[in-house]
Amino acid sequence: YQMTECLFFFLKVTLYMWIPDIPCVLGLKLFAVFLQKCMCSDNEFPKNYQHILALAFAVKEINENPQILPNFTLGFHIYDSYDNAQKTYQATMLLLSATERLVPNYLCSTGKLDILACKDHSTFIMNDKTPGLSFYQMVPPEDLQHNGIVSLLLHFNWTWIGILIMDNDQGEKFVENMIPLFSKKGICVSFIEQFHKLTDFNGLDGMLKQGAKIYEHVMGSKVNALVFNGESFAMGYLLWLQYIPNIEEVRSKPKGIVWIMTAQMEFSLIPVQRTWDIKIINGALSFTMHSTALPKFRLYAEKQNPFSAKKDGFIKQFWQEVFDCVFPNVVISDVDENICNGKENLVNLPGPFFEMDMTGHSYSIYNAIHAIAHSLHAPSSSRNIERSILDRIGRKFHSDDSWQVILTSKILRKFDSNHEPVIPISVCSESCYPGSSKKLKEGEPFCCYDCIPCPEGRISTENDRNECSRCNDKFYPNKKRDFCIPKSISFLTYEEPLGISLACLANAFSLSTVFVLGVFMKHHNTPIVRANNRDLTYTLLVALLLCFLSALLFIGQPGKFICLLRQTTFGIVFSVAVSSILAKTITVILAFMATKPGSRMRKWVGKKITNSIFVSCSLIQATICTLWLSMNPPFADVDMISVIEEIILQCNEGSVTMFHCVLGYMGFLALISFITAFLARKLPDTFNEAKFITFSMLVFCSVWLTFVPAYLSSKGKYIVAVEIFSILASGAGLLGCIFSPKCYIIVLRPDLNNKEQLMRRKE
């Protein structure tokens, strides 16, 4: 068959007015042109017959309403162009001509073209902004429909779509308007295909090849949502598409598609498509023009019957097509067909052939007729009425009706094997879930991308983020990097096992030091105590006690005062301890050198030189600490970077250089003490402690050499723990190596703690 298209659907409205006592007649013709696809041949859509009924019903309703155009009667003529230029010209001339006959008591003449109602403004290039023209647009502006399509696609996250259009100006204009809008809203178009209209059978082969190409694009791509723009007759192309695999060789297998159809496309079929499979459009979404339920129209449609209708040149053709029957006057004797008897019921017809409720297209015609009537009524009314259109029951008719988006869940919804609803997916790339971000694929549209995990320290909390973001300073990303977790406050406390252990060690070593000090003080007159400079021994023990106690300053929440005392106290008391050891070692060396005959070192032997060495070495460290506190002292600080999960409360050293000077000077004293003790280790003395000092300084230096890399590689509270451990270990090394042998003799071997043992060794 060949699709035919009716270009014009002409309406001639003739008004008759009787003026009492005046023997004249006033006649007026008004013309309304509807650029509407109508049923104008045997192969056109019977569903469009409702447009004619809507026109007739509107005229009937107005004529029966005494409040609109009283003493006026509306009538209409319908001229069919039959999709033929000659017929169209002839119909136009008849429309513009005067009436062919005179009606008694009436005089009819031709009036000017006052109202022009446009149904398909994509064919008739005009809009309501055209200056100097009274214009009633029967459909709302298409930009409203365009925005509705975009909103629908975004609602279901259909960002990878295809577009099918007819090969005409309307299709090109649709693409021209939609592509920028899609790009602006983040929707990508995979392909744009055109259906070419078949005008004769010579182009059938090319049409089949074009159909195969479209089929491959539609079924072979990731696209599951397609926007189809066209007229009602384009529905036949869509149904025909599913039969392409039976005609042409294709590689793609059929799949479910969500068709999104524009409002111009009514779901209507011609009679020969009665048996066609319509599964291809299952789940389709269609935009429709606004319509209001009119119960009286339904009753009016139910009363239509070809045997009772008068002056209706369309009803018999319509009746034969939709009920697949013929009327007796056209039946040929040797043809066995169904006979139309008038008992057929329009209510039983399927929707693609006829609907009892007024469609959006028919409702636009209905509104246009009322617009004509009310525009004629306004000048004749003495009242200043509101410039809106009202029917007899008070409804308003507006010329700017918005497009309706109707989502029918029964059609759209699909079910999987567990009967759970599944929304179709139409995207180029799967969504990037929280914890990842999009990376565009080179050379492909922006809808096509790869998903990459968020880098360390960043998160994404939503789908399809273009980039990951950082958490607030007080938060950190979880393992999946899809939300932020509050950071915990971290510092070495007495409540945790590590803090408790270090505190117990510090107290234990402090008690040990007190015990040793008590033993020495109790036996301060014994030879072993007197032989090793009691004053320096007591000073060393007190310094070691303070060293152990200073470790407790590093446990607990840092504060301003605590931070000032931590490193300076540690540096000074350890320098005092090492200075005492250095002074003791030098005293031993000088004492043995002075015993040689003729030695000049005797004048250097005594408390004066010992105290000078001790005080001077200690004062240097005290001076360094004083400068540190006066120039750039330590302060309480917060570290949010070192450990990502924690907010570390710590003491900032203020000046790292001064801190290194304190450690460097203490290391210098330890090195000098080690060298002098090593040189004096073989001196002949029973109570010579040089060899014990050598071993103790070896332990001391080893601990602090190990401290440096451990300190630099640790983070958070473990930096503090490393320093506490170094303080306790080095102090314990000094205490154990120097005083353990002496305590052994004093407590366990008092028989060795006498002058005879000392003199025997000297001999």
mmCIF file of N, CA and C in Angstrom, residues 121 125-141:
data_model
loop_
_atom_site.group_PDB
_atom_site.id
_atom_site.type_symbol
_atom_site.label_atom_id
_atom_site.label_comp_id
_atom_site.label_asym_id
_atom_site.label_seq_id
_atom_site.Cartn_x
_atom_site.Cartn_y
_atom_site.Cartn_z
ATOM 1 N N HIS A 121 2.482 23.335 13.485
ATOM 2 C CA HIS A 121 3.247 24.536 13.194
ATOM 3 C C HIS A 121 4.642 24.221 12.689
ATOM 4 N N ILE A 125 5.163 27.504 8.958
ATOM 5 C CA ILE A 125 6.143 28.259 9.726
ATOM 6 C C ILE A 125 5.517 29.557 10.212
ATOM 7 N N MET A 126 5.088 29.534 11.455
ATOM 8 C CA MET A 126 4.454 30.702 12.048
ATOM 9 C C MET A 126 4.458 30.510 13.549
ATOM 10 N N ASN A 127 4.445 31.586 14.286
ATOM 11 C CA ASN A 127 4.335 31.487 15.733
ATOM 12 C C ASN A 127 3.562 32.671 16.270
ATOM 13 N N ASP A 128 3.324 32.630 17.568
ATOM 14 C CA ASP A 128 2.476 33.659 18.159
ATOM 15 C C ASP A 128 3.192 34.993 18.315
ATOM 16 N N LYS A 129 4.462 35.076 17.873
ATOM 17 C CA LYS A 129 5.175 36.337 17.927
ATOM 18 C C LYS A 129 5.149 37.072 16.594
ATOM 19 N N THR A 130 4.490 36.486 15.591
ATOM 20 C CA THR A 130 4.416 37.127 14.288
ATOM 21 C C THR A 130 3.639 38.434 14.415
ATOM 22 N N PRO A 131 4.237 39.572 14.071
ATOM 23 C CA PRO A 131 3.545 40.859 14.286
ATOM 24 C C PRO A 131 2.391 41.049 13.320
ATOM 25 N N GLY A 132 1.372 41.728 13.805
ATOM 26 C CA GLY A 132 0.266 42.124 12.957
ATOM 27 C C GLY A 132 -0.651 41.011 12.543
ATOM 28 N N LEU A 133 -0.665 39.885 13.268
ATOM 29 C CA LEU A 133 -1.507 38.762 12.866
ATOM 30 C C LEU A 133 -2.170 38.156 14.092
ATOM 31 N N SER A 134 -3.507 38.032 14.009
ATOM 32 C CA SER A 134 -4.225 37.333 15.075
ATOM 33 C C SER A 134 -3.979 35.852 14.905
ATOM 34 N N PHE A 135 -3.393 35.246 15.915
ATOM 35 C CA PHE A 135 -2.906 33.872 15.751
ATOM 36 C C PHE A 135 -3.318 33.038 16.948
ATOM 37 N N TYR A 136 -3.998 31.958 16.675
ATOM 38 C CA TYR A 136 -4.358 31.005 17.728
ATOM 39 C C TYR A 136 -3.630 29.701 17.456
ATOM 40 N N GLN A 137 -2.722 29.349 18.332
ATOM 41 C CA GLN A 137 -1.925 28.139 18.160
ATOM 42 C C GLN A 137 -2.599 26.990 18.887
ATOM 43 N N MET A 138 -2.946 25.962 18.144
ATOM 44 C CA MET A 138 -3.728 24.868 18.719
ATOM 45 C C MET A 138 -2.901 23.940 19.587
ATOM 46 N N VAL A 139 -1.581 23.956 19.433
ATOM 47 C CA VAL A 139 -0.716 23.138 20.280
ATOM 48 C C VAL A 139 0.226 24.069 21.025
ATOM 49 N N PRO A 140 0.677 23.686 22.196
ATOM 50 C CA PRO A 140 1.602 24.538 22.951
ATOM 51 C C PRO A 140 2.948 24.627 22.249
ATOM 52 N N PRO A 141 3.757 25.622 22.593
ATOM 53 C CA PRO A 141 5.085 25.738 21.981
ATOM 54 C C PRO A 141 5.899 24.463 22.178
#
